[in-house]
PDB file of C-alpha atoms in Angstrom:
ATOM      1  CA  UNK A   1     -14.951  14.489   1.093  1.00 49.00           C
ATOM      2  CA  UNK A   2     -11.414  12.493   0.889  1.00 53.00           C
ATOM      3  CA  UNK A   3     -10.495  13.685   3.863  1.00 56.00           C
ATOM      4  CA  UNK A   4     -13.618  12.668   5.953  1.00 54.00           C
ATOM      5  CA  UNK A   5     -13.140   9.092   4.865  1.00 52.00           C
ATOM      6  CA  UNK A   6      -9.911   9.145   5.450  1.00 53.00           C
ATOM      7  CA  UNK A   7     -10.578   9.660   9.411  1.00 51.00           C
ATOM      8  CA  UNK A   8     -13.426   7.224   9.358  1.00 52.00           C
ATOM      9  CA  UNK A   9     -10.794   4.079   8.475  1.00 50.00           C
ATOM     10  CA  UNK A  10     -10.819   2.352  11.617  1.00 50.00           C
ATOM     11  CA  UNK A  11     -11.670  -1.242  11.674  1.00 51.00           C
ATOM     12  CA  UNK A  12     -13.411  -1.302  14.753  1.00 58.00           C
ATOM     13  CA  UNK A  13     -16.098   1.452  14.021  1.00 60.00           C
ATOM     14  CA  UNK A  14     -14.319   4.098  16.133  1.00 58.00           C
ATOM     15  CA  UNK A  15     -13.908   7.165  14.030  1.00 56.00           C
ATOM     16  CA  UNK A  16      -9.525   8.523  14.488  1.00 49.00           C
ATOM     17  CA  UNK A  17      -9.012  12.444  15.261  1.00 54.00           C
ATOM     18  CA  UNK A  18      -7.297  14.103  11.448  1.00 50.00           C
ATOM     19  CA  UNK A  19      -4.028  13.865  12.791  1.00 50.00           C
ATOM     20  CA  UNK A  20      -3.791   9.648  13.537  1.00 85.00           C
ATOM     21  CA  UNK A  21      -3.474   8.861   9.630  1.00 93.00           C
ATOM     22  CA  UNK A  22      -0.756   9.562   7.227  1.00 96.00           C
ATOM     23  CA  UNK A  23       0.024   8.860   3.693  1.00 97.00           C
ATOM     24  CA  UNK A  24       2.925   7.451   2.063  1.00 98.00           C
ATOM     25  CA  UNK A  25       3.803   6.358  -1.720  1.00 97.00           C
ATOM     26  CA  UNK A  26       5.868   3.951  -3.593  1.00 96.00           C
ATOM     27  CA  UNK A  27       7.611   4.500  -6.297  1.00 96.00           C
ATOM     28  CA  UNK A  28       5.657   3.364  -8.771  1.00 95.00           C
ATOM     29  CA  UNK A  29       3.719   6.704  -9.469  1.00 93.00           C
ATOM     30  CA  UNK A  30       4.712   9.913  -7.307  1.00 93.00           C
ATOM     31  CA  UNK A  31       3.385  12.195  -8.686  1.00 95.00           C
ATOM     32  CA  UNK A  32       0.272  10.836  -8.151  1.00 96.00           C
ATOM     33  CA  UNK A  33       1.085  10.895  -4.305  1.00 96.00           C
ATOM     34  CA  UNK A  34       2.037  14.365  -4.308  1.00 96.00           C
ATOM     35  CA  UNK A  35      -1.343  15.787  -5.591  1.00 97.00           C
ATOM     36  CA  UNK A  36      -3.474  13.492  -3.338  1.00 96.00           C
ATOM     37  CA  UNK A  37      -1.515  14.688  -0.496  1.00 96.00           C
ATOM     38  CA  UNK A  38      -2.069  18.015  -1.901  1.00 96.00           C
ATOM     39  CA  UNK A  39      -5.599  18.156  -2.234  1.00 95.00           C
ATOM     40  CA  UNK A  40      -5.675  16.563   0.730  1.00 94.00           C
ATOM     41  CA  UNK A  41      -3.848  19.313   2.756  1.00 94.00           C
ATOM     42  CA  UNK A  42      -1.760  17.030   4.064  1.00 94.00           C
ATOM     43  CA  UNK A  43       2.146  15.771   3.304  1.00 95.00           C
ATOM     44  CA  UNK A  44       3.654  12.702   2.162  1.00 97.00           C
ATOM     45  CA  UNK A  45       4.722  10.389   4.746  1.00 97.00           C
ATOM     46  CA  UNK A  46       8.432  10.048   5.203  1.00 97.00           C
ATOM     47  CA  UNK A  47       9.695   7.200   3.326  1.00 97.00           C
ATOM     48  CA  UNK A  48      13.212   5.968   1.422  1.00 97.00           C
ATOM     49  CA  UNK A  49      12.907   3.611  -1.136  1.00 96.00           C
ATOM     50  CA  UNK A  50      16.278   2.372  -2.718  1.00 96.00           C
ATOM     51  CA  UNK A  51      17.286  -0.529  -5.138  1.00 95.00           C
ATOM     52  CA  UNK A  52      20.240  -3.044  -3.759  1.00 95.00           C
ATOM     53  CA  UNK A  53      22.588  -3.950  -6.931  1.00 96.00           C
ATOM     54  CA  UNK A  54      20.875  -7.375  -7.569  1.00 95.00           C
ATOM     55  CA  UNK A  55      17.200  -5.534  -7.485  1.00 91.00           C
ATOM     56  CA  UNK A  56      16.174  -6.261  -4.095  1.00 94.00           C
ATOM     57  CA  UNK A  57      14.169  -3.440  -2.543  1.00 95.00           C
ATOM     58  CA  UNK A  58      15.102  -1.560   0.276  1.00 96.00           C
ATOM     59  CA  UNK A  59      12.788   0.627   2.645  1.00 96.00           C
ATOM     60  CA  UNK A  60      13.573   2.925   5.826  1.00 97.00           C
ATOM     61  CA  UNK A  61      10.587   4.474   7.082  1.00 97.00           C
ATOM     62  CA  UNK A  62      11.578   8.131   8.278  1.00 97.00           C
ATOM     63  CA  UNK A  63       8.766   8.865  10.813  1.00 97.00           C
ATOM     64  CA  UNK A  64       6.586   7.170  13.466  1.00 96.00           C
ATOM     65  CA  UNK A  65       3.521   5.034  12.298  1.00 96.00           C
ATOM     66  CA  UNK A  66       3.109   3.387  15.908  1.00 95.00           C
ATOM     67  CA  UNK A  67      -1.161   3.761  15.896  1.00 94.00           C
ATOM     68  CA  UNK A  68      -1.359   5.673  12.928  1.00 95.00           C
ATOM     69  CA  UNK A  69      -3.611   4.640  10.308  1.00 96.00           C
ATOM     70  CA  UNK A  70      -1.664   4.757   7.241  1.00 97.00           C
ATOM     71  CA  UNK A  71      -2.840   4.478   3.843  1.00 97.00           C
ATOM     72  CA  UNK A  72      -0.529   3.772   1.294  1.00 98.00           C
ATOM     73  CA  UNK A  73      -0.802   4.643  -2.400  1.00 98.00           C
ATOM     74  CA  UNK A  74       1.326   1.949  -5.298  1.00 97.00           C
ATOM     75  CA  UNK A  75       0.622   0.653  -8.210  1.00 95.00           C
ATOM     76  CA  UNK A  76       1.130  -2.301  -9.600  1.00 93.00           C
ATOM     77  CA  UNK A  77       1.910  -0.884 -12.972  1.00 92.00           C
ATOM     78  CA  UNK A  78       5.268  -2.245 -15.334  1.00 92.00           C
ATOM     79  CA  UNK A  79       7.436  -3.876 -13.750  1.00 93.00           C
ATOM     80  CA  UNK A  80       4.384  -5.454 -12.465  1.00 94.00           C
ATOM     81  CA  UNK A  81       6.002  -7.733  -9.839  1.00 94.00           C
ATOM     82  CA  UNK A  82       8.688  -5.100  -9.115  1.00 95.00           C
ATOM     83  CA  UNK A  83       5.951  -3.054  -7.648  1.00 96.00           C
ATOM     84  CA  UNK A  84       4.077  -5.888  -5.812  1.00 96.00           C
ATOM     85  CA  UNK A  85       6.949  -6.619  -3.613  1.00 96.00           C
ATOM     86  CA  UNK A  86       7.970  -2.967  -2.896  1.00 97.00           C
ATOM     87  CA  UNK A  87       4.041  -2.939  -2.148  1.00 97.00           C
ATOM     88  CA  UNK A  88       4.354  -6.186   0.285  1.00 97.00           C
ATOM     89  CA  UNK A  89       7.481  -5.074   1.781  1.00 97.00           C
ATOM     90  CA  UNK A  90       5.784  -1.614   2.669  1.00 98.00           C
ATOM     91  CA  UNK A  91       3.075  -3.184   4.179  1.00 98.00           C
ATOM     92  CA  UNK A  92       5.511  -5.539   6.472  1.00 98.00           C
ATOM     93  CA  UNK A  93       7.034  -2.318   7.314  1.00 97.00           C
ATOM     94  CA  UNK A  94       3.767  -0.507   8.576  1.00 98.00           C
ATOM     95  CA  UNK A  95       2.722  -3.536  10.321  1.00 97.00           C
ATOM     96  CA  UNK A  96       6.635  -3.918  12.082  1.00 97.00           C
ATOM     97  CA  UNK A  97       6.355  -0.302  13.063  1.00 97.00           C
ATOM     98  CA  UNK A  98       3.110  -0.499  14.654  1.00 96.00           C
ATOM     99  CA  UNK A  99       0.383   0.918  12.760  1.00 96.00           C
ATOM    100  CA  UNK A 100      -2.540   0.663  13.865  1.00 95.00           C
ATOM    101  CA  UNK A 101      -4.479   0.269  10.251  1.00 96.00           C
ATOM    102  CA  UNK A 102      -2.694  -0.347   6.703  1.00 97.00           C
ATOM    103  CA  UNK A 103      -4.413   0.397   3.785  1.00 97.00           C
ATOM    104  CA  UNK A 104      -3.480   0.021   0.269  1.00 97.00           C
ATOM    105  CA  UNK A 105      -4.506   2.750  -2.468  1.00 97.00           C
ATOM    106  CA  UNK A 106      -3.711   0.473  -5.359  1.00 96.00           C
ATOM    107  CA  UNK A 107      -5.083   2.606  -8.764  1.00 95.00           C
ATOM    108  CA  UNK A 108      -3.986   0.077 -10.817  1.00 94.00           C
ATOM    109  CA  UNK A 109      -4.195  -3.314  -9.908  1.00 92.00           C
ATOM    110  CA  UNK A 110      -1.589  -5.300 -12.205  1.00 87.00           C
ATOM    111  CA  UNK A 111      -3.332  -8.989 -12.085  1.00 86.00           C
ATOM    112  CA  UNK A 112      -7.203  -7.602 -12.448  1.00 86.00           C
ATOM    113  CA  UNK A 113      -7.405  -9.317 -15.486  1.00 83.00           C
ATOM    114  CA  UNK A 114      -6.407 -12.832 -14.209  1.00 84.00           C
ATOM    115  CA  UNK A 115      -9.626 -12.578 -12.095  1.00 84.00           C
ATOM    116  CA  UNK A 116     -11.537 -15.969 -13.519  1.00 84.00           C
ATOM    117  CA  UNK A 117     -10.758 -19.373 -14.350  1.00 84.00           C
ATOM    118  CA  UNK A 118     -10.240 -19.326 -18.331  1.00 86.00           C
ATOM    119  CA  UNK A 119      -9.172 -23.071 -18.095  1.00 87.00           C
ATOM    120  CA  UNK A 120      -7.821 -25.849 -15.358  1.00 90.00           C
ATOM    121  CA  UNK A 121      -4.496 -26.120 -13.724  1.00 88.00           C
ATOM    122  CA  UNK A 122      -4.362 -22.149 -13.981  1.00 87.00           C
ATOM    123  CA  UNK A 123      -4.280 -19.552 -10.971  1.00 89.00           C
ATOM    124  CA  UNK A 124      -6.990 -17.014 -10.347  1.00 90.00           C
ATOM    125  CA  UNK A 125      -3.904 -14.633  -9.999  1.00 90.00           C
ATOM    126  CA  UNK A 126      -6.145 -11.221  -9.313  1.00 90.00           C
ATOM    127  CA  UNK A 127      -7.436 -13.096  -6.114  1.00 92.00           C
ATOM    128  CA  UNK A 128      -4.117 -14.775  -5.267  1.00 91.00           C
ATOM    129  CA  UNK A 129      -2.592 -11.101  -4.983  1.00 92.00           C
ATOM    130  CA  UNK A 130      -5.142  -9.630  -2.949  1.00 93.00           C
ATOM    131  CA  UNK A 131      -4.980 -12.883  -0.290  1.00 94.00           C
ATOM    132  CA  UNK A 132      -0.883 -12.174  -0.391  1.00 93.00           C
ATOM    133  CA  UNK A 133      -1.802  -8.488   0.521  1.00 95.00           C
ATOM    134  CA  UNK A 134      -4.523  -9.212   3.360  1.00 95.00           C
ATOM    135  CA  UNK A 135      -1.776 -12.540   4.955  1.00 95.00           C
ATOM    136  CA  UNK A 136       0.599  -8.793   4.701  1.00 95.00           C
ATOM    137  CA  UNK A 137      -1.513  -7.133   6.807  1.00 94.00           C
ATOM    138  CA  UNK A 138      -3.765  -5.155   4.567  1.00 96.00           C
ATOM    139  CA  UNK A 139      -7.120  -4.049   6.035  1.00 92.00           C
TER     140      UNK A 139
END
């Protein structure tokens, strides 16, 4: 089940009690978030994600994540770099409060299709993103 490999996510092969791992969501789907939580028996993660006048994100976590693993579920759907950095920025904030483990549930990953070389002088963007997430602090 979800929830068993949910409490397997430690990195170092130890396997957390239920209660060490919490979910949290972006903005970018919601809804989403609320029926994984559901069927996972669990609730969402206490989170506050505004919009500064210019565009910047803003994020205040509203709970403890010191040694939690936390998994958290964004997209990278339209506005595909809007979501990135509210994905990048949550990440920072997991890793600033202390969590013990961050993982990203990504369902749609917005540069898959740059994944190759088509022709020189050009990015591998797809791979580029996923090194920005992991230098973030993704596990």
């Amino acid at each position: 089940s979800l929830n068993s490999i949910l409490t397997m996510a430690a990195t170092d092969g130890t396997v957390a009690p239920p209660t060490t791992y919490k979910l949290f969501a972006g903005s970018a789907n919601p809804n989403l978030a609320v029926k994984v939580a559901a069927e996972l028996g669990i609730t969402l993660g206490k989170a506050t994600i505004g919009r500064f006048n210019d565009g910047e994100c803003n994020i205040q976590l509203g709970e403890n994540v010191r040694n939690t693993h936390v998994f958290l579920l964004q997209s990278t759907c339209p506005p595909v770099n809007d979501a990135l950095m509210e994905l990048f920025l949550m990440v920072r904030c997991f890793r600033r409060a202390s969590a013990r483990t961050v993982t990203a549930i990504v369902p749609y990953y917005g540069y898959a299709r740059q994944d190759r070389k088509t022709t020189a002088r050009v990015p591998i963007s797809a791979s580029d993103v996923a090194m920005l997430l992991e230098s973030a602090g993704v596990d």
